[in-house]
Coordinates of C-alpha atoms in Angstrom, one line a residue:
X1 CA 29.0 116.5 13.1
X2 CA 31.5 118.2 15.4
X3 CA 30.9 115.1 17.9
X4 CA 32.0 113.0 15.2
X5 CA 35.0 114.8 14.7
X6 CA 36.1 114.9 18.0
X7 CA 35.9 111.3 17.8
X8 CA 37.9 111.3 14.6
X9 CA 40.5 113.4 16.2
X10 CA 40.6 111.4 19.5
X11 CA 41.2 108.6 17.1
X12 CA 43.9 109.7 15.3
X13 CA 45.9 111.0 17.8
X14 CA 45.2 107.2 19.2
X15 CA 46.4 105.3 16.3
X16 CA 49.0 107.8 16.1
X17 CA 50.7 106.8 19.3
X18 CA 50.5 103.0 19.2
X19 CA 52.2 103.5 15.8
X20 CA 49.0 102.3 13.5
X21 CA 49.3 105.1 11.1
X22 CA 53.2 105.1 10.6
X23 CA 53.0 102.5 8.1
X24 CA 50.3 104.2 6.2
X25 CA 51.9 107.2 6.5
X26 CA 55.1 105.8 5.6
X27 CA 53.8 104.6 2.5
X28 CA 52.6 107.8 1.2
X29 CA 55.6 109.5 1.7
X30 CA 57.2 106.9 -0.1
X31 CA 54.8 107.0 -2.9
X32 CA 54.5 110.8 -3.2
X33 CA 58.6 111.1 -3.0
X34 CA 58.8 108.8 -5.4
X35 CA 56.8 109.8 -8.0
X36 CA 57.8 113.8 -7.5
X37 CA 61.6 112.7 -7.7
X38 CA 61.2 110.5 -11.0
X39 CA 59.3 113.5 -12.6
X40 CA 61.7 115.7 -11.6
X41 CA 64.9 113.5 -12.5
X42 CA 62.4 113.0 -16.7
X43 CA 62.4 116.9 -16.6
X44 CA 65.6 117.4 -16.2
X45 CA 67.0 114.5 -18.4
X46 CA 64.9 115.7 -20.9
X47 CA 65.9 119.3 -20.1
X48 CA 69.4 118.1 -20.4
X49 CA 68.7 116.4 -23.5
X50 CA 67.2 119.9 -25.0
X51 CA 70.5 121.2 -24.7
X52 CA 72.2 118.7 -26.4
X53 CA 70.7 118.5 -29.0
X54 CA 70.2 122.2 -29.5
X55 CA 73.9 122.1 -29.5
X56 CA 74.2 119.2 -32.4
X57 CA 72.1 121.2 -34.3
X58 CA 73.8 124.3 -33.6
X59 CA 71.0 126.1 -32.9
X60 CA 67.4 125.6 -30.8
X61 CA 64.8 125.8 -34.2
X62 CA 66.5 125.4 -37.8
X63 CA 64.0 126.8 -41.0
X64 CA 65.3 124.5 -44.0
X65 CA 64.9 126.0 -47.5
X66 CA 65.9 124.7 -51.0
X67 CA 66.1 128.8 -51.7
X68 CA 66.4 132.0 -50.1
X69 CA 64.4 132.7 -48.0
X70 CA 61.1 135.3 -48.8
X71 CA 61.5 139.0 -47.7
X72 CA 58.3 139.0 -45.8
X73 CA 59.8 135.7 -43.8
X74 CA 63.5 137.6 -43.5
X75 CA 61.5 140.7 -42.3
X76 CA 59.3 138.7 -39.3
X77 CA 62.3 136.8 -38.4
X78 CA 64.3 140.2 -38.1
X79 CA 61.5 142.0 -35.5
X80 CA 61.5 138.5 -33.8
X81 CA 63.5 138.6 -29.9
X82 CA 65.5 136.2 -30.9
X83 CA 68.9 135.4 -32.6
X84 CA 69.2 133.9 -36.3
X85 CA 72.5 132.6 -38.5
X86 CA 72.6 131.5 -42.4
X87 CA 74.6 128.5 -43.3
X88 CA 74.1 127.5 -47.2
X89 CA 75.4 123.7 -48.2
X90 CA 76.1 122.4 -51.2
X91 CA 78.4 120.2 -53.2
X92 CA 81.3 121.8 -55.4
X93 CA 84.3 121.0 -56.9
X94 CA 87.6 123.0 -55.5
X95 CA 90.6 123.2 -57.8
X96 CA 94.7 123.9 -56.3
X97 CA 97.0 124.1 -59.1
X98 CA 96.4 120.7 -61.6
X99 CA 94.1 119.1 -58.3
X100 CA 90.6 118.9 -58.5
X101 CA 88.5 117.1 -55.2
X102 CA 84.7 117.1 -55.3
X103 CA 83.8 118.9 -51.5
X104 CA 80.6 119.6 -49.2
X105 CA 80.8 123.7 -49.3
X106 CA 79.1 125.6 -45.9
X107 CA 78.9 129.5 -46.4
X108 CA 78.2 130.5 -42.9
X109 CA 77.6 134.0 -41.5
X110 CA 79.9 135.7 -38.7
X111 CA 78.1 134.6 -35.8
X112 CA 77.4 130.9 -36.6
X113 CA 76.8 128.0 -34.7
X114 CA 74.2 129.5 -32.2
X115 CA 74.4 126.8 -30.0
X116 CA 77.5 124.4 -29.3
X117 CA 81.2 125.0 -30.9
X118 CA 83.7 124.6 -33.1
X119 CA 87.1 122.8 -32.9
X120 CA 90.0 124.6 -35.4
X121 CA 93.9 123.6 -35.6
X122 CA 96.2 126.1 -37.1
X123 CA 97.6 123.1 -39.3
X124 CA 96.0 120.1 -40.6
X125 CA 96.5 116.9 -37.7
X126 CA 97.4 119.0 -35.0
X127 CA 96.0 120.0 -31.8
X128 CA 92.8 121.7 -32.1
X129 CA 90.6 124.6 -30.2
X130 CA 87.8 125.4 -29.6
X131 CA 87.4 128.6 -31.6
X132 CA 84.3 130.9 -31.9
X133 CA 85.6 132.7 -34.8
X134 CA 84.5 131.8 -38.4
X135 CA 86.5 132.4 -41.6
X136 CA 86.9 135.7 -42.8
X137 CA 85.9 136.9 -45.7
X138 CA 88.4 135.8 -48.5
X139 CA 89.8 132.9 -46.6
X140 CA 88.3 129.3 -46.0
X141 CA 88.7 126.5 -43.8
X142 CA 89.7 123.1 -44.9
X143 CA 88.9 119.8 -43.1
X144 CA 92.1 117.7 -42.7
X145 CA 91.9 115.5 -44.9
X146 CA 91.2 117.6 -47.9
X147 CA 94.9 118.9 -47.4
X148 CA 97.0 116.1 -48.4
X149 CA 94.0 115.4 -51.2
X150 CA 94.5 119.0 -52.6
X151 CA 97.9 118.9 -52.6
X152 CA 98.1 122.4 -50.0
X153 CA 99.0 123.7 -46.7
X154 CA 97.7 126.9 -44.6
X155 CA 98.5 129.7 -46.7
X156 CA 98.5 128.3 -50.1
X157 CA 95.2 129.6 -52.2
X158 CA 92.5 127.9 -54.5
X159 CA 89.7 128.5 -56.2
X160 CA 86.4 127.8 -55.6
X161 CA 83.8 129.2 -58.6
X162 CA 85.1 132.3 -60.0
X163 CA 86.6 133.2 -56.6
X164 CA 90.3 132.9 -55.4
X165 CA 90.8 131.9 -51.2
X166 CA 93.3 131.5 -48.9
X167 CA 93.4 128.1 -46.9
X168 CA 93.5 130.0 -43.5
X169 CA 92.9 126.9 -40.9
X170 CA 91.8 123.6 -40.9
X171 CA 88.6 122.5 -39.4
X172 CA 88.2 119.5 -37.1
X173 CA 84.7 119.6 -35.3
X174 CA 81.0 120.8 -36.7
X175 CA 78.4 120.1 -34.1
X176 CA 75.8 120.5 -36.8
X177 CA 77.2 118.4 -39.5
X178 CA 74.4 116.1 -40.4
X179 CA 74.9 112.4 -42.1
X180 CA 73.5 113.5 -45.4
X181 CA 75.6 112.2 -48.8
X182 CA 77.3 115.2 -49.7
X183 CA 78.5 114.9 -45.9
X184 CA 80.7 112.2 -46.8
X185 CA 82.8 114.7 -49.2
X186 CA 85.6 116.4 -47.4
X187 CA 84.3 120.0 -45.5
X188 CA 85.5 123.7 -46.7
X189 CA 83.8 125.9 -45.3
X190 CA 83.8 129.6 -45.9
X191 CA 82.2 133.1 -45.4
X192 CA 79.0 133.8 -47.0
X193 CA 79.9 137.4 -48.2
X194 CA 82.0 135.5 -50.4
X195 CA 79.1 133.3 -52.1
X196 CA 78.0 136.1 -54.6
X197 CA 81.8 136.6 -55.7
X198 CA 82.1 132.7 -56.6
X199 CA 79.1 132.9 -59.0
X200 CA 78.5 129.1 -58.2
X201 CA 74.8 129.4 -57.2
X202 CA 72.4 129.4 -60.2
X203 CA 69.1 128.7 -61.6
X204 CA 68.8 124.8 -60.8
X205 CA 71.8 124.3 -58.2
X206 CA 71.2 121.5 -55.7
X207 CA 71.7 123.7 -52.6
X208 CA 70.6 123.7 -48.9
X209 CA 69.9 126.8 -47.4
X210 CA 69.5 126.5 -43.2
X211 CA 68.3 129.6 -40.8
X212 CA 69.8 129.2 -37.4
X213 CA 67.3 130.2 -34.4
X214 CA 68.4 130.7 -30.6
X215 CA 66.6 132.0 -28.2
X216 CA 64.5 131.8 -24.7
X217 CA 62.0 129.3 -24.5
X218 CA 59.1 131.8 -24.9
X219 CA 60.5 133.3 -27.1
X220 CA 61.3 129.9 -29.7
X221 CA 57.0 129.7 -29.0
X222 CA 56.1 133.1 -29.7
X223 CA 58.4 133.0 -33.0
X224 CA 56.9 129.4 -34.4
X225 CA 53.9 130.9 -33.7
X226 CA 54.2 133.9 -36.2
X227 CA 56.7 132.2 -38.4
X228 CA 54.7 128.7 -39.2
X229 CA 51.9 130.5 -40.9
X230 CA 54.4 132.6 -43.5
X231 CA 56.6 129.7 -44.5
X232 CA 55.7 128.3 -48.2
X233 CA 55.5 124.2 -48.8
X234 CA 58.9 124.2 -49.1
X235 CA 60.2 125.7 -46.3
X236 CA 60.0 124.1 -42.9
X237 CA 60.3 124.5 -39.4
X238 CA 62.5 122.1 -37.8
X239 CA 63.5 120.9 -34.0
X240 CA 66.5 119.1 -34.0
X241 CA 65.1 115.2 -33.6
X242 CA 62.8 116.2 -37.0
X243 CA 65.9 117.4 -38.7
X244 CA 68.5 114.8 -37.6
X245 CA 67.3 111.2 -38.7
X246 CA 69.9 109.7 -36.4
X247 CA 68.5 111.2 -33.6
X248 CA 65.3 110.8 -33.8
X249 CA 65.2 107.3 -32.9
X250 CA 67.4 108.1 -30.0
X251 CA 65.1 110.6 -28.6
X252 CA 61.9 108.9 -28.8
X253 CA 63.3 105.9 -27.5
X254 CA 64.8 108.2 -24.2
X255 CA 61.0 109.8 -24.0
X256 CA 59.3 106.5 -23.9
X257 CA 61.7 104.9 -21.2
X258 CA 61.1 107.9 -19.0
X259 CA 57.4 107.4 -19.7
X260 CA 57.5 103.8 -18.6
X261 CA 59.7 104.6 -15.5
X262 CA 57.5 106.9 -14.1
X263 CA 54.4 104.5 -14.8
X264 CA 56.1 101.7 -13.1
X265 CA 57.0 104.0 -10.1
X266 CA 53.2 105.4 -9.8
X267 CA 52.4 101.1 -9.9
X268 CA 54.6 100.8 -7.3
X269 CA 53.6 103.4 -4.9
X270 CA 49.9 102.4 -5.8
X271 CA 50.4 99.0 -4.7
X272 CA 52.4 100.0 -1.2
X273 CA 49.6 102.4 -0.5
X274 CA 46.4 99.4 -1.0
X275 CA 48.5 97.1 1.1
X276 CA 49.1 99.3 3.5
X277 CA 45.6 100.5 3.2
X278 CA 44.1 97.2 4.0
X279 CA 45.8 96.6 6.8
X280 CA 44.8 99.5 8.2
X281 CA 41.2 99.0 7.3
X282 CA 41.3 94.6 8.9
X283 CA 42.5 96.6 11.8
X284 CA 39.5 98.2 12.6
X285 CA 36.7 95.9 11.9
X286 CA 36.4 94.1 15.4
X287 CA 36.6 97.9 16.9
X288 CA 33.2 99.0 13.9
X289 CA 31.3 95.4 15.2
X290 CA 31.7 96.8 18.9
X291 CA 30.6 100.1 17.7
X292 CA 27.8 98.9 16.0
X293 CA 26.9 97.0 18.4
X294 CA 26.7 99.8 20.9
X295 CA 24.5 101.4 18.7
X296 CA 27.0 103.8 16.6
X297 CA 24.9 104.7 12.7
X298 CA 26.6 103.6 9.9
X299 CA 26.6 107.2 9.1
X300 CA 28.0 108.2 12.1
X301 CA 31.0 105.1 11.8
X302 CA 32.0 107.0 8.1
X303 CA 31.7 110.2 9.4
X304 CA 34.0 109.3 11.8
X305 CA 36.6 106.9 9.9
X306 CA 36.5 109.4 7.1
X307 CA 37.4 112.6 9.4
X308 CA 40.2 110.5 10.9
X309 CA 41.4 109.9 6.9
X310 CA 41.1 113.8 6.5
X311 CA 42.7 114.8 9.6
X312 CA 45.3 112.3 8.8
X313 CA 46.0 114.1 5.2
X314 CA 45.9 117.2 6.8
X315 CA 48.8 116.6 9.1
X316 CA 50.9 114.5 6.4
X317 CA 50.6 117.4 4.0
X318 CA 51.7 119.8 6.7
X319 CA 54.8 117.5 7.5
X320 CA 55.4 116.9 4.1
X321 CA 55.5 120.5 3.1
X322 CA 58.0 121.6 6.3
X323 CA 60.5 118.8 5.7
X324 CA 60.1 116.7 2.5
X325 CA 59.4 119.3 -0.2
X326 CA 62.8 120.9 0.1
X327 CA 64.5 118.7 -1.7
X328 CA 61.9 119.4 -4.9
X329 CA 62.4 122.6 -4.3
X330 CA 66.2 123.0 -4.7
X331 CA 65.9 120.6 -8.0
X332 CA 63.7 123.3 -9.4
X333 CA 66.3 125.5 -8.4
X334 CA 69.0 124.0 -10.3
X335 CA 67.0 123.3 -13.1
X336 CA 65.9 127.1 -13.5
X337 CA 69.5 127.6 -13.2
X338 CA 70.7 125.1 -15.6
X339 CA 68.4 126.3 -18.1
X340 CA 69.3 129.9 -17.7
X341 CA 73.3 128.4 -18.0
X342 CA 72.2 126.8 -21.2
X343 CA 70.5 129.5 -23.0
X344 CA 73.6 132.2 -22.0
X345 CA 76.3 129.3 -23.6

């Protein structure tokens, strides 16, 4: 055994300098660098894609509930690590002075959305901001088109259920404004302290309650985890491509290209490492015929061919470790920090 791998040594470093193995060694460098760097470029599409979407949905996991929801679900989701917002939607009818204008209500709580932003103006048409504030309690926010429709500008007040507001600034941008019906009605949106004083909701109202959920990816998995099993048939845990028809499509579409482009990349490098391979194997047979001829074993003749093929491996995983891994290892780098970016915004 060790004379065969001397010979399979005295081999390689043979091939080695007449250049035989640069071409197969070529080829799996090529092949292993390719398929790391298209899994690495999926993960961080995809990674990238998380964020998005977390951010059209304003928050990473959304609970949607036709009601309130239970204590004993409130209570889990309070000792959870991780941060939660209310938003209720429903369809109402807003009256200023002798106007009357059907409108998508959103009560939201202080610290909504959870993920993404808001865009604000101080006046109806004009330049907007971002804003991280939400409306206080006795004021609402008007989309701009409801203005002209209502008959009002910033400052002026109406009524929404029992409740009197003042039109405090118009809203331009919701990241988590779905395509639902009621979404083509013109937004107001405003504090949900306030939703108790307008005696709107009632036994029978069609509302749309939504719990916001941010946090840490272990976190989000720990909490489904407990959460799932206390949720009643009509309650349900939602990711963002589950929640948002129009971006469902989008996202499975995106998942299956990547799929397919790391297939065809795994093909690719298959096929350059056979051919490369096989040349390196019709290389050899006049030297095995002399060898055999000479008396070599078959055993012996794959003890030795194999221990060159080990050898081989042995010093292209070396080399690929000291110079070509660095490059995976700084995109894992940037993806930790990009995630860590992501989860602080």
């Amino acid at each position: 055994m060790s004379r065969s791998l001397m010979l399979s040594w005295r081999f390689l470093v043979r091939d080695w300098r007449s250049g035989e193995l640069w071409l197969l060694m070529l080829s799996l460098l090529m092949a292993v660098s390719v398929s790391t760097a298209i899994a690495i470029f999926s993960d961080r599409l995809q990674l990238s894609l998380g964020r998005q979407v977390a951010e059209v949905m304003g928050a990473d996991l959304v609970i949607s509930s036709p009601t309130k929801l239970s204590e004993e679900v409130s209570q889990t989701i309070a000792s959870q690590p991780v941060e939660q917002a209310t938003v209720l939607e429903f369809p109402s009818v807003v009256m200023a002075g002798d106007q009357m204008q059907l409108v998508s209500a959103k009560a939201v709580s202080s610290n909504y959305p959870l993920r993404g932003q808001m865009r604000a103006a101080d006046q109806p048409f004009a330049p907007d901001e971002v804003t991280e504030d939400t409306p206080d309690e006795g004021e609402v926010w008007l989309e701009p088109r409801l203005f002209p429709l209502l008959g009002v500008e910033v400052g002026d007040t109406l009524i929404l259920g029992e409740s009197e507001f003042k039109v405090a600034r118009a809203i331009t941008l919701e990241t988590d404004r779905g395509g639902g019906f009621y979404s083509l009605s013109p937004r107001l949106m405003f504090n949900i302290n306030d939703l108790d004083a307008t005696g709107i909701i009632q036994p029978g109202s069609r509302v749309h309650w939504k719990t916001l959920i941010a946090g840490e990816e272990h976190q989000l998995t720990g909490f489904k985890n407990k959460i799932e099993p206390l949720l009643s048939d009509s309650e349900k845990l939602n990711l963002a491509e589950d929640d948002r028809e129009d971006l469902r499509s989008s996202v499975v579409l995106l998942r299956q290209f990547l799929g397919l482009g790391s297939i065809a990349a795994m093909l690719l490098a298959g096929i350059a490492v056979a051919m490369s391979s096989r040349r390196f194997a019709e290389r050899r047979f006049d030297g095995i015929a002399v060898m055999r001829c000479m008396g070599a074993q078959q055993n012996q003749l794959m003890q030795i061919f194999i221990g060159e093929l080990l050898l081989m491996a042995l010093v292209y995983a070396t080399h690929y470790q000291c110079f070509a891994d660095w490059p995976v290892r700084l995109a894992r780098y940037q993806t930790c920090d990009q995630t860590a970016a992501g989860c602080r915004s």
